[in-house]
Amino acid sequence: MATSEQLRIVIIGGVAGGASAAARARRVNATAKITLIERGPSVSFANCGLPYHVGGEIASRDSLLVATPKLFRERFGIEVQTDTEAIEIKRDEKLVVVRRADASLESIPYDRLILSPGAEPFVPPFVDTTLQNVSTMWSLGDLDSVMKVVGSSASPQCVVIGGGFVGLEMAEQLAHRGFQCTLIERQPQVLSTLDAEMAKPLVAALEKGGVIVKLNTSCLKIESEGNLARAVETDQGTIPADLIINAVGVRPRIKLAQDAGLTIGPRGGVQVDGFMRTSDENIFAVGDCVEYQHGVLGRSALVPLAGPANRAGRIAGTVAAGGTCEPMRDVLGTSVVRIFNKTSASTGLTQAMCRQENIAHRAVYIQAANHASYFPGAESLTLKLVYTPEGKILGAQCVGGEGVDKRIDVIATTISLGGNVHDLAGLDLAYAPPYGSAKDPVHMAAFVACNDLAGSPKIVAPDIDLTDFQVVDVRSPRELETLPLPGAIHLPVDSILHDHTILDPSRPTVTVCHSGKRAHVAASILQSLGFEDVANLTGGMAVRSQCETRHPEALNTQATS
Ligand code: FAD
């Protein structure tokens, strides 16, 4: 029972944002009556860990239960009501109506209400999740139903629909578990947080791990017998399945907020201010149900990730409990995913997003080792930096092995602090041979971007149509055999100084190597020898070979928007 002076804080949704808000509110206000309402059986579970229990990497289901209702009650004095669904907010009376597992209804009074109901998986009309072996992967209930199938299939085959984060992780983990797994994606690439050429190595990693990847493939229907799915019918044929995971995306769960008349933003999430207040000053909202301010787009965006949910929960918990804090910082959608031995991470905008938003941009690529290449165990990574023609960093993507996450986190930090490519080039980063290089891949990308902005030498995109250029391939003869570049003049980088006379200095010239590094040296030399119009193909053949299409481009106008 709350006493008359006690502040009553009610929180709807007891996982990432809700649990953070509850614990924070208690730390700020030792006397408030805090009630956490969760419609599922558990609070504070690790939804990000669900795929890894399916694959067996997280052996015990219990490890996913990060904090129990008992801990919330005993340590924090927070009343946890599980198996209890909030079904209505009566703002005039400041009441939340809840329905218990036994269908009884109750009204819970609040002074401050925090909404953190998350997102709901989008289920297309052709996917029937009432079939026993068809599921989304968004809750412990989903996990349990999938684990029943996983444990009982004799010669298991599965189909994962959707190549976003959850789809990729599920495909990896089901393959790890011994399923013959097919991943279907309607788009020509997986993971829309990457540009197409950066996403390709992930498909290669999936295929190497035994997953069949079908891009440009739409699921049409699920064939079933009784209450079991048997196959997935696609526009490219039928695929038998003992298990089907629907992972085509999520949308903010806003019904409660909408029914209560709270303002919904232009992207379909609850609108909040910097302190996570909704249009009702006594109601806060956090997590996947809200629109955050995006740090690069300069407008609101849906960012269904755990980091923002936890930080926003902390802010809402503080303010709702009567404390003060700094407002929520802009989000960048910084994310990372592991697919077998490949890691990919990104922050901010991709080039595709820049084009969509009509943002003028430039982009460079580098290939580098994660640590000193002479130190055993070095792994290669590809880093792509996207920035404005003035040098403001718009985003970055990185694919490789070890150290991918660190590079993206450094760049995300720089973007958050308003840094540009020159700031990135000047960062004082830790270095020793087992960890990095004296010129870190982050520096290298920034150096290339700075060169590009200075125009010395110029840079062209890796997907440029080279037909009308004098193309100088500076790779070694052996490299040409593995990845030929028809029509190019072969002049290894070490011969450029002596043999450049075979080239025509008046023709627009593009230099090419494997990664763009040696081609940069060659382009610089040719430029200083008086070649009028010379540019380096950024990313080299390594990236060009991942690009599906070719675009016309003049040397002095790298495609910008
Ligand atoms: P949630 O954590 O989803 O919590 C919402 C809770 O509200 C749910 O438990 C729900 O049952 C409850 N609820 C909803 N409606 C009501 C109601 N009316 N009454 C009572 N309770 C209600 N993010 C990352 O950043 N990195 C990752 O690696 C990552 N991996 C993920 C993997 C999976 C399989 C999943 C499912 C998500 C992953 N995410 C990841 C996303 C991340 O988990 C979410 O962004 C984050 O949990 C959102 O927090 P939230 O509080 O908004 O919602």
Coordinates of C-alpha atoms and ligand atoms in Angstrom, one line a residue:
M1 CA 0.0 0.0 0.0
A2 CA 1.2 3.5 -0.8
T3 CA 1.1 6.1 1.9
S4 CA -0.4 9.5 1.0
E5 CA 3.1 11.1 0.6
Q6 CA 4.5 8.2 -1.4
L7 CA 5.2 8.9 -5.1
R8 CA 3.6 6.2 -7.1
I9 CA 5.6 5.1 -10.1
V10 CA 4.1 2.5 -12.4
I11 CA 6.2 1.0 -15.2
I12 CA 4.7 -1.0 -18.1
G13 CA 7.1 -3.6 -19.5
G14 CA 9.8 -5.2 -17.4
V15 CA 12.7 -5.9 -19.7
A16 CA 15.3 -3.6 -21.1
G17 CA 13.9 -0.1 -20.7
G18 CA 11.4 -0.9 -18.0
A19 CA 13.7 -2.8 -15.7
S20 CA 16.4 -0.1 -16.1
A21 CA 13.8 2.6 -15.3
A22 CA 12.6 0.7 -12.2
A23 CA 16.0 0.1 -10.7
R24 CA 17.1 3.7 -11.4
A25 CA 13.9 5.2 -9.9
R26 CA 14.6 3.3 -6.7
R27 CA 18.2 4.5 -6.5
V28 CA 17.0 8.1 -7.0
N29 CA 14.0 7.8 -4.6
A30 CA 14.1 5.4 -1.7
T31 CA 10.5 5.9 -0.6
A32 CA 8.6 5.8 -3.9
K33 CA 6.1 3.0 -4.4
I34 CA 7.4 1.4 -7.6
T35 CA 5.3 -1.1 -9.5
L36 CA 6.6 -3.0 -12.5
I37 CA 4.0 -4.6 -14.7
E38 CA 5.0 -7.3 -17.2
R39 CA 2.6 -9.4 -19.2
G40 CA 5.1 -12.2 -19.6
P41 CA 6.3 -14.6 -16.9
S42 CA 9.7 -13.0 -16.4
V43 CA 11.3 -9.6 -16.1
S44 CA 14.7 -8.4 -17.1
F45 CA 15.5 -11.3 -19.4
A46 CA 18.2 -11.1 -22.0
N47 CA 16.3 -11.0 -25.2
C48 CA 19.5 -10.4 -27.1
G49 CA 20.7 -13.7 -25.9
L50 CA 17.7 -15.8 -27.1
P51 CA 19.3 -17.0 -30.4
Y52 CA 22.4 -18.2 -28.6
H53 CA 20.4 -20.5 -26.4
V54 CA 18.8 -22.0 -29.5
G55 CA 22.2 -22.7 -30.9
G56 CA 23.5 -24.0 -27.6
E57 CA 26.2 -21.4 -27.1
I58 CA 24.3 -20.2 -24.0
A59 CA 23.7 -23.6 -22.5
S60 CA 21.3 -22.8 -19.7
R61 CA 18.0 -21.0 -20.2
D62 CA 18.3 -19.7 -16.7
S63 CA 21.4 -17.6 -17.6
L64 CA 19.0 -15.5 -19.8
L65 CA 17.1 -14.4 -16.7
V66 CA 19.3 -11.5 -15.7
A67 CA 17.3 -10.3 -12.7
T68 CA 14.3 -12.1 -11.1
P69 CA 11.1 -10.6 -9.6
K70 CA 12.5 -11.8 -6.2
L71 CA 15.6 -9.7 -6.7
F72 CA 13.6 -6.7 -7.7
R73 CA 11.4 -7.1 -4.6
E74 CA 14.1 -7.9 -2.0
R75 CA 16.9 -5.6 -3.1
F76 CA 14.9 -2.7 -4.6
G77 CA 11.5 -3.0 -2.9
I78 CA 9.9 -2.9 -6.3
E79 CA 6.6 -4.7 -6.7
V80 CA 6.7 -6.9 -9.7
Q81 CA 3.5 -8.1 -11.3
T82 CA 4.2 -10.7 -13.9
D83 CA 1.6 -12.4 -16.1
T84 CA -0.2 -9.1 -15.9
E85 CA -1.0 -7.1 -19.0
A86 CA -1.7 -3.3 -19.0
I87 CA -4.8 -2.9 -21.2
E88 CA -5.8 0.7 -20.7
I89 CA -4.4 4.0 -19.4
K90 CA -7.0 6.3 -17.8
R91 CA -5.1 9.6 -17.9
D92 CA -7.9 11.7 -16.3
E93 CA -7.9 9.4 -13.2
K94 CA -4.2 8.5 -13.5
L95 CA -5.0 4.8 -13.5
V96 CA -3.6 1.8 -15.4
V97 CA -6.1 -1.0 -16.0
V98 CA -4.4 -4.4 -15.9
R99 CA -5.6 -7.9 -16.7
R100 CA -4.2 -10.7 -14.6
A101 CA -3.6 -14.3 -15.8
D102 CA -7.0 -15.3 -14.4
A103 CA -8.7 -12.6 -16.6
S104 CA -9.5 -10.5 -13.5
L105 CA -9.1 -6.7 -14.0
E106 CA -7.6 -4.2 -11.6
S107 CA -6.9 -0.5 -11.7
I108 CA -3.5 0.6 -10.5
P109 CA -3.1 4.3 -9.6
Y110 CA 0.0 6.2 -10.6
D111 CA 1.6 9.6 -10.2
R112 CA 4.2 8.9 -12.9
L113 CA 3.9 6.3 -15.5
I114 CA 6.7 4.9 -17.6
L115 CA 5.9 3.0 -20.8
S116 CA 8.4 0.4 -22.1
P117 CA 6.3 -2.2 -23.9
G118 CA 8.9 -2.6 -26.6
A119 CA 8.2 -3.5 -30.2
E120 CA 6.1 -6.3 -31.8
P121 CA 7.4 -8.6 -34.5
F122 CA 5.8 -7.9 -37.8
V123 CA 4.0 -11.1 -39.0
P124 CA 3.0 -11.0 -42.7
P125 CA -0.4 -12.4 -43.5
F126 CA 1.0 -15.5 -45.1
V127 CA 2.8 -16.5 -41.9
D128 CA 0.6 -18.5 -39.5
T129 CA 2.4 -18.4 -36.1
T130 CA -0.3 -20.6 -34.6
L131 CA 1.3 -23.5 -36.3
Q132 CA 3.4 -25.4 -33.7
N133 CA 6.7 -25.1 -35.7
V134 CA 6.4 -21.5 -36.8
S135 CA 7.6 -18.7 -34.5
T136 CA 9.0 -15.3 -34.2
M137 CA 12.0 -14.9 -31.9
W138 CA 11.2 -12.0 -29.6
S139 CA 10.2 -13.4 -26.2
L140 CA 10.9 -16.2 -23.8
G141 CA 7.6 -17.8 -25.0
D142 CA 9.0 -17.8 -28.6
L143 CA 12.2 -19.3 -27.3
D144 CA 10.4 -22.1 -25.5
S145 CA 8.3 -23.0 -28.5
V146 CA 11.3 -23.0 -30.8
M147 CA 13.3 -25.2 -28.3
K148 CA 10.5 -27.8 -28.3
V149 CA 10.9 -28.2 -32.1
V150 CA 14.7 -28.0 -31.9
G151 CA 14.7 -30.8 -29.4
S152 CA 12.4 -33.1 -31.4
S153 CA 13.4 -32.8 -35.0
A154 CA 15.2 -36.0 -36.3
S155 CA 16.5 -34.7 -39.7
P156 CA 16.0 -31.0 -39.1
Q157 CA 15.5 -28.4 -41.8
C158 CA 14.5 -24.9 -41.1
V159 CA 13.7 -21.7 -43.0
V160 CA 14.4 -18.3 -41.6
I161 CA 12.4 -15.5 -43.2
G162 CA 14.2 -12.2 -43.1
G163 CA 17.8 -11.2 -43.2
G164 CA 18.0 -8.6 -40.5
F165 CA 19.9 -8.9 -37.2
V166 CA 17.6 -11.5 -35.6
G167 CA 17.2 -13.5 -38.9
L168 CA 21.0 -13.7 -39.3
E169 CA 21.6 -14.6 -35.7
M170 CA 18.9 -17.3 -35.9
A171 CA 20.3 -18.7 -39.1
E172 CA 23.8 -18.9 -37.7
Q173 CA 22.6 -20.5 -34.5
L174 CA 20.3 -23.0 -36.1
A175 CA 23.1 -24.1 -38.4
H176 CA 25.3 -24.3 -35.4
R177 CA 22.7 -26.6 -33.9
G178 CA 22.8 -28.9 -36.9
F179 CA 19.8 -27.7 -38.9
Q180 CA 20.0 -27.5 -42.6
C181 CA 19.0 -23.9 -42.7
T182 CA 17.8 -21.7 -45.5
L183 CA 17.6 -17.9 -45.1
I184 CA 15.1 -16.1 -47.3
E185 CA 15.4 -12.4 -47.9
R186 CA 13.2 -10.4 -50.3
Q187 CA 15.8 -7.7 -50.8
P188 CA 19.0 -8.2 -52.9
Q189 CA 21.1 -8.0 -49.7
V190 CA 21.0 -8.9 -46.0
L191 CA 21.2 -6.3 -43.2
S192 CA 20.0 -2.9 -44.4
T193 CA 22.3 -1.2 -41.9
L194 CA 25.1 -1.9 -44.4
D195 CA 25.6 -0.9 -48.0
A196 CA 25.2 -3.8 -50.4
E197 CA 28.9 -4.4 -51.0
M198 CA 29.6 -4.4 -47.3
A199 CA 26.9 -6.9 -46.6
K200 CA 28.2 -9.4 -49.2
P201 CA 30.9 -10.9 -46.9
L202 CA 28.2 -11.8 -44.4
V203 CA 26.4 -13.9 -47.1
A204 CA 29.7 -15.6 -47.8
A205 CA 30.1 -16.3 -44.1
L206 CA 26.6 -17.7 -43.8
E207 CA 27.2 -19.9 -46.9
K208 CA 30.5 -21.1 -45.6
G209 CA 28.8 -22.0 -42.3
G210 CA 26.3 -24.2 -44.3
V211 CA 23.4 -21.8 -44.5
I212 CA 21.6 -21.6 -47.9
V213 CA 21.0 -17.9 -48.6
K214 CA 18.2 -17.0 -51.0
L215 CA 18.2 -13.2 -51.8
N216 CA 15.6 -11.6 -54.0
T217 CA 13.3 -14.3 -52.8
S218 CA 9.8 -13.6 -51.5
C219 CA 7.9 -16.0 -49.2
L220 CA 4.4 -16.6 -50.6
K221 CA 2.8 -19.2 -48.4
I222 CA 3.4 -21.7 -45.7
E223 CA 2.3 -25.2 -46.5
S224 CA 0.9 -27.0 -43.5
E225 CA -0.6 -30.3 -42.5
G226 CA -2.8 -30.2 -39.3
N227 CA -1.1 -27.9 -36.9
L228 CA 2.4 -28.3 -38.4
A229 CA 4.1 -26.3 -41.2
R230 CA 5.7 -28.6 -43.8
A231 CA 7.3 -26.2 -46.3
V232 CA 7.7 -22.6 -47.3
E233 CA 6.5 -21.7 -50.8
T234 CA 8.5 -18.9 -52.3
D235 CA 8.6 -17.2 -55.7
Q236 CA 11.8 -19.2 -56.3
G237 CA 10.4 -22.6 -55.4
T238 CA 9.3 -24.6 -52.3
I239 CA 11.6 -25.3 -49.4
P240 CA 10.7 -28.1 -46.9
A241 CA 10.8 -27.0 -43.3
D242 CA 10.5 -28.6 -39.8
L243 CA 10.9 -25.2 -38.3
I244 CA 10.1 -21.7 -39.6
I245 CA 11.4 -18.5 -38.0
N246 CA 9.6 -15.3 -39.0
A247 CA 12.1 -12.4 -38.6
V248 CA 10.9 -9.8 -41.0
G249 CA 11.2 -6.9 -38.6
V250 CA 9.4 -5.2 -35.8
R251 CA 7.2 -2.2 -35.2
P252 CA 6.8 -0.1 -32.1
R253 CA 4.1 -1.3 -29.7
I254 CA 2.0 1.9 -29.4
K255 CA -1.6 0.7 -28.9
L256 CA -1.8 1.7 -25.2
A257 CA -0.2 5.1 -25.8
Q258 CA -2.3 5.7 -28.9
D259 CA -5.6 4.7 -27.2
A260 CA -4.6 7.0 -24.3
G261 CA -4.3 9.9 -26.8
L262 CA -0.6 10.4 -26.4
T263 CA 1.1 12.0 -29.5
I264 CA 2.6 9.5 -32.0
G265 CA 5.5 10.8 -34.1
P266 CA 5.9 10.8 -37.8
R267 CA 7.7 7.4 -37.8
G268 CA 5.0 5.7 -35.9
G269 CA 6.6 5.7 -32.4
V270 CA 5.6 7.5 -29.3
Q271 CA 6.8 11.1 -29.4
V272 CA 9.0 12.0 -26.4
D273 CA 11.2 14.9 -25.4
G274 CA 14.8 14.7 -24.2
F275 CA 13.7 13.5 -20.8
M276 CA 11.6 10.8 -22.3
R277 CA 8.3 12.7 -21.5
T278 CA 5.4 12.0 -23.7
S279 CA 2.8 14.6 -24.6
D280 CA 1.5 14.0 -21.0
E281 CA 4.0 15.3 -18.5
N282 CA 3.3 12.5 -16.1
I283 CA 3.8 9.8 -18.6
F284 CA 7.2 8.8 -19.9
A285 CA 8.1 6.3 -22.7
V286 CA 11.3 4.6 -23.6
G287 CA 12.8 1.8 -25.7
D288 CA 11.5 0.3 -28.9
C289 CA 8.1 2.0 -28.7
V290 CA 9.5 5.6 -29.0
E291 CA 11.1 7.8 -31.7
Y292 CA 14.6 9.0 -30.7
Q293 CA 16.3 12.0 -32.1
H294 CA 18.8 10.7 -34.7
G295 CA 22.2 12.4 -34.4
V296 CA 23.0 12.4 -38.2
L297 CA 19.6 12.7 -39.7
G298 CA 18.6 15.6 -37.4
R299 CA 15.1 14.2 -37.1
S300 CA 13.4 11.5 -35.2
A301 CA 13.9 7.8 -36.0
L302 CA 12.9 4.3 -34.8
V303 CA 16.0 2.6 -33.3
P304 CA 14.9 -0.7 -31.8
L305 CA 18.2 -1.5 -30.0
A306 CA 19.0 -2.4 -26.4
G307 CA 21.5 0.4 -25.8
P308 CA 19.2 3.4 -26.3
A309 CA 16.4 1.5 -24.4
N310 CA 18.6 1.1 -21.4
R311 CA 19.9 4.7 -21.4
A312 CA 16.4 6.1 -22.0
G313 CA 15.1 3.9 -19.2
R314 CA 17.7 5.4 -16.8
I315 CA 16.7 8.9 -17.8
A316 CA 12.9 8.2 -17.4
G317 CA 13.5 6.5 -14.1
T318 CA 15.5 9.4 -12.8
V319 CA 13.1 12.1 -13.8
A320 CA 9.9 10.2 -12.9
A321 CA 11.4 9.6 -9.4
G322 CA 12.0 13.3 -8.9
G323 CA 15.7 13.4 -9.8
T324 CA 17.5 15.5 -12.4
C325 CA 19.8 14.4 -15.2
E326 CA 21.2 15.3 -18.6
P327 CA 18.7 14.7 -21.5
M328 CA 18.9 11.7 -23.8
R329 CA 21.7 12.2 -26.3
D330 CA 21.0 11.6 -30.0
V331 CA 21.2 8.1 -31.2
L332 CA 23.1 6.8 -34.2
G333 CA 21.8 3.3 -34.5
T334 CA 25.3 1.9 -33.7
S335 CA 25.1 -1.9 -33.9
V336 CA 27.1 -5.1 -34.3
V337 CA 26.4 -8.6 -35.3
R338 CA 28.5 -11.8 -35.5
I339 CA 27.9 -14.3 -38.2
F340 CA 30.2 -17.3 -37.7
N341 CA 33.7 -15.9 -38.1
K342 CA 32.7 -12.6 -39.5
T343 CA 31.7 -9.5 -37.5
S344 CA 30.0 -6.5 -39.0
A345 CA 29.2 -3.3 -37.3
S346 CA 27.9 0.1 -38.3
T347 CA 27.0 3.5 -37.0
G348 CA 25.2 6.5 -38.5
L349 CA 24.1 6.5 -42.1
T350 CA 25.1 4.2 -45.0
Q351 CA 25.5 5.6 -48.5
A352 CA 22.1 4.1 -49.4
M353 CA 20.5 6.0 -46.6
C354 CA 22.2 9.2 -47.7
R355 CA 20.9 8.7 -51.2
Q356 CA 17.4 8.0 -49.8
E357 CA 17.6 11.2 -47.7
N358 CA 19.2 13.2 -50.4
I359 CA 22.2 14.0 -48.3
A360 CA 25.4 15.0 -50.2
H361 CA 28.1 12.6 -49.2
R362 CA 31.4 11.0 -50.1
A363 CA 32.7 7.6 -49.1
V364 CA 36.1 5.9 -48.9
Y365 CA 37.1 2.3 -48.0
I366 CA 40.3 0.9 -46.5
Q367 CA 41.4 -2.6 -45.8
A368 CA 43.7 -3.1 -42.9
A369 CA 44.7 -5.7 -40.3
N370 CA 43.0 -5.5 -36.9
H371 CA 46.5 -5.3 -35.3
A372 CA 50.1 -5.1 -36.4
S373 CA 50.3 -7.5 -39.4
Y374 CA 53.6 -8.9 -38.1
F375 CA 52.0 -9.9 -34.8
P376 CA 50.6 -13.5 -35.0
G377 CA 46.8 -13.8 -35.6
A378 CA 46.2 -10.5 -37.5
E379 CA 42.8 -10.5 -39.2
S380 CA 41.7 -8.3 -42.1
L381 CA 38.9 -5.8 -41.9
T382 CA 37.2 -3.5 -44.4
L383 CA 36.2 -0.1 -43.1
K384 CA 33.9 2.3 -45.0
L385 CA 33.7 5.9 -44.0
V386 CA 30.8 8.1 -45.2
Y387 CA 31.1 11.9 -44.8
T388 CA 29.9 15.2 -46.2
P389 CA 31.9 17.1 -48.8
E390 CA 32.8 19.4 -45.8
G391 CA 34.2 16.4 -43.8
K392 CA 31.4 15.9 -41.3
I393 CA 31.2 12.2 -40.5
L394 CA 27.9 10.7 -41.5
G395 CA 28.5 7.1 -40.8
A396 CA 30.8 4.1 -40.9
Q397 CA 30.6 0.4 -41.6
C398 CA 33.1 -2.3 -40.8
V399 CA 33.3 -6.0 -41.7
G400 CA 36.0 -8.5 -40.7
G401 CA 37.0 -10.4 -37.7
E402 CA 38.5 -9.2 -34.4
G403 CA 38.4 -5.5 -33.7
V404 CA 35.5 -4.5 -35.9
D405 CA 33.4 -3.4 -33.0
K406 CA 36.2 -1.3 -31.5
R407 CA 36.6 0.7 -34.8
I408 CA 32.9 1.4 -35.1
D409 CA 32.7 2.4 -31.4
V410 CA 35.5 4.9 -31.9
I411 CA 33.8 6.4 -35.0
A412 CA 30.4 6.5 -33.2
T413 CA 32.0 8.4 -30.3
T414 CA 33.6 10.8 -32.7
I415 CA 30.3 11.4 -34.5
S416 CA 28.5 11.8 -31.1
L417 CA 31.0 14.5 -30.1
G418 CA 30.5 16.3 -33.4
G419 CA 33.9 15.4 -34.8
N420 CA 34.9 15.4 -38.5
V421 CA 37.3 13.4 -40.6
H422 CA 40.2 15.6 -39.4
D423 CA 39.3 15.0 -35.8
L424 CA 39.2 11.2 -36.5
A425 CA 42.6 11.4 -38.2
G426 CA 44.0 13.1 -35.0
L427 CA 42.6 10.8 -32.4
D428 CA 45.2 9.6 -29.9
L429 CA 44.4 5.9 -29.6
A430 CA 46.0 3.1 -27.6
Y431 CA 48.5 1.0 -29.6
A432 CA 50.6 -2.1 -29.0
P433 CA 51.2 -4.8 -31.6
P434 CA 48.7 -7.3 -30.2
Y435 CA 45.9 -4.7 -30.2
G436 CA 46.3 -2.4 -33.2
S437 CA 48.7 -0.4 -35.4
A438 CA 50.4 2.8 -34.8
K439 CA 48.2 4.1 -37.6
D440 CA 44.9 2.4 -36.7
P441 CA 42.4 1.4 -39.4
V442 CA 40.3 4.3 -38.0
H443 CA 43.2 6.7 -38.8
M444 CA 43.8 5.2 -42.2
A445 CA 40.1 5.7 -43.2
A446 CA 40.3 9.3 -41.9
F447 CA 43.6 9.9 -43.8
V448 CA 42.0 8.7 -47.0
A449 CA 39.0 10.9 -46.5
C450 CA 41.2 13.9 -45.7
N451 CA 43.2 13.2 -48.9
D452 CA 39.9 12.9 -50.8
L453 CA 38.7 16.3 -49.5
A454 CA 42.1 17.8 -50.3
G455 CA 41.8 16.3 -53.8
S456 CA 45.3 14.9 -53.7
P457 CA 44.9 12.6 -55.5
K458 CA 41.2 12.3 -56.3
I459 CA 39.2 9.3 -55.3
V460 CA 36.5 7.5 -57.4
A461 CA 33.9 5.0 -56.2
P462 CA 34.7 1.3 -56.5
D463 CA 31.6 0.7 -58.7
I464 CA 32.6 3.3 -61.3
D465 CA 32.2 2.3 -65.0
L466 CA 35.9 2.3 -66.1
T467 CA 35.2 2.1 -69.9
D468 CA 36.3 5.7 -70.8
F469 CA 39.4 5.9 -68.5
Q470 CA 43.0 4.9 -68.8
V471 CA 43.0 2.3 -66.1
V472 CA 46.4 1.5 -64.5
D473 CA 46.4 -1.8 -62.5
V474 CA 49.3 -1.6 -60.1
R475 CA 48.9 -5.1 -58.6
S476 CA 51.4 -7.9 -58.8
P477 CA 51.0 -10.4 -61.7
R478 CA 49.8 -13.1 -59.3
E479 CA 47.0 -10.9 -58.0
L480 CA 45.8 -10.3 -61.6
E481 CA 45.2 -14.1 -62.1
T482 CA 42.9 -14.4 -59.1
L483 CA 40.9 -11.2 -59.8
P484 CA 41.5 -9.9 -63.3
L485 CA 40.6 -6.4 -64.5
P486 CA 40.1 -6.6 -68.2
G487 CA 41.2 -3.5 -70.3
A488 CA 43.6 -2.2 -67.6
I489 CA 47.2 -1.4 -68.3
H490 CA 49.3 -3.5 -65.9
L491 CA 52.1 -1.5 -64.3
P492 CA 53.0 -2.9 -60.8
V493 CA 53.4 -0.1 -58.2
D494 CA 57.2 -0.6 -58.0
S495 CA 57.6 0.1 -61.7
I496 CA 55.5 3.3 -61.9
L497 CA 58.4 5.7 -61.3
H498 CA 60.4 4.2 -64.2
D499 CA 57.7 3.0 -66.6
H500 CA 55.1 5.7 -66.5
T501 CA 56.1 6.8 -69.9
I502 CA 54.0 4.0 -71.5
L503 CA 50.9 5.9 -70.1
D504 CA 49.2 8.9 -71.7
P505 CA 49.4 11.8 -69.1
S506 CA 46.6 13.7 -70.9
R507 CA 44.0 11.0 -70.5
P508 CA 41.7 10.8 -67.4
T509 CA 43.4 8.0 -65.4
V510 CA 42.3 5.7 -62.6
T511 CA 44.8 3.6 -60.6
V512 CA 43.7 0.3 -59.1
C513 CA 45.1 -2.2 -56.7
H514 CA 43.7 -4.7 -54.3
S515 CA 42.7 -2.3 -51.5
G516 CA 43.4 1.2 -52.8
K517 CA 46.6 1.6 -50.8
R518 CA 49.2 1.0 -53.5
A519 CA 46.9 2.7 -56.1
H520 CA 47.0 5.8 -53.9
V521 CA 50.8 5.7 -54.0
A522 CA 50.7 5.3 -57.8
A523 CA 48.1 8.0 -58.3
S524 CA 50.2 10.4 -56.1
I525 CA 53.3 9.7 -58.2
L526 CA 51.5 10.2 -61.5
Q527 CA 49.9 13.4 -60.2
S528 CA 53.2 14.8 -59.2
L529 CA 54.6 13.7 -62.6
G530 CA 52.1 16.0 -64.3
F531 CA 49.2 13.7 -65.1
E532 CA 46.3 16.0 -65.6
D533 CA 43.4 14.0 -64.2
V534 CA 44.3 11.0 -62.1
A535 CA 42.3 9.3 -59.4
N536 CA 42.5 6.3 -57.1
L537 CA 39.7 3.7 -57.0
T538 CA 38.8 3.6 -53.3
G539 CA 38.5 0.1 -51.8
G540 CA 40.3 -1.4 -54.8
M541 CA 39.4 -4.7 -56.4
A542 CA 38.5 -6.2 -53.1
V543 CA 35.5 -3.9 -52.8
R544 CA 34.9 -3.5 -56.6
S545 CA 34.4 -7.3 -56.8
Q546 CA 31.6 -7.0 -54.3
C547 CA 29.7 -4.3 -56.2
E548 CA 26.9 -5.7 -58.4
T549 CA 26.5 -2.6 -60.7
R550 CA 28.7 -0.1 -62.4
H551 CA 28.0 3.6 -62.4
P552 CA 29.3 6.3 -64.8
E553 CA 31.3 8.9 -62.9
A554 CA 33.7 11.8 -63.8
L555 CA 36.9 11.9 -61.9
N556 CA 36.2 15.1 -60.2
T557 CA 32.7 14.2 -59.1
Q558 CA 32.5 11.1 -56.9
A559 CA 28.8 10.2 -56.7
T560 CA 27.5 12.2 -53.8
S561 CA 23.8 11.9 -53.5
Ligands
FAD1 P1 11.6 -5.1 -24.4 O1 12.9 -5.3 -23.9 O2 11.2 -5.9 -25.6 O3 10.5 -5.2 -23.2 C1 9.2 -4.9 -23.5 C2 8.4 -5.8 -22.5 O4 7.1 -5.2 -22.3 C3 8.2 -7.2 -22.9 O5 8.7 -8.1 -22.0 C4 6.7 -7.3 -23.1 O6 6.2 -8.5 -22.7 C5 6.2 -6.2 -22.1 N1 4.9 -5.7 -22.5 C6 4.4 -5.3 -23.7 N2 3.2 -4.8 -23.6 C7 2.8 -4.9 -22.4 C8 1.6 -4.6 -21.7 N3 0.6 -4.0 -22.3 N4 1.6 -4.8 -20.4 C9 2.6 -5.4 -19.7 N5 3.8 -5.7 -20.3 C10 3.9 -5.5 -21.6 N6 19.5 -5.1 -29.4 C11 20.8 -4.7 -29.5 O7 21.2 -3.6 -29.3 N7 21.8 -5.7 -29.7 C12 21.4 -7.0 -29.9 O8 22.3 -7.8 -30.1 C13 20.1 -7.3 -29.9 N8 19.7 -8.6 -30.1 C14 18.4 -9.0 -30.1 C15 18.0 -10.3 -30.3 C16 16.7 -10.7 -30.2 C17 16.3 -12.1 -30.4 C18 15.7 -9.7 -29.8 C19 14.3 -10.1 -29.6 C20 16.1 -8.4 -29.6 C21 17.4 -8.0 -29.7 N9 17.8 -6.7 -29.6 C22 19.1 -6.3 -29.6 C23 16.8 -5.6 -29.4 C24 16.7 -5.3 -27.9 O9 16.4 -6.4 -27.2 C25 15.5 -4.3 -27.8 O10 15.8 -3.1 -28.5 C26 15.2 -3.9 -26.3 O11 14.9 -5.0 -25.6 C27 14.1 -2.9 -26.3 O12 13.7 -2.7 -24.9 P2 12.3 -2.3 -24.5 O13 12.3 -2.1 -23.1 O14 11.7 -1.2 -25.4 O15 11.4 -3.6 -24.9

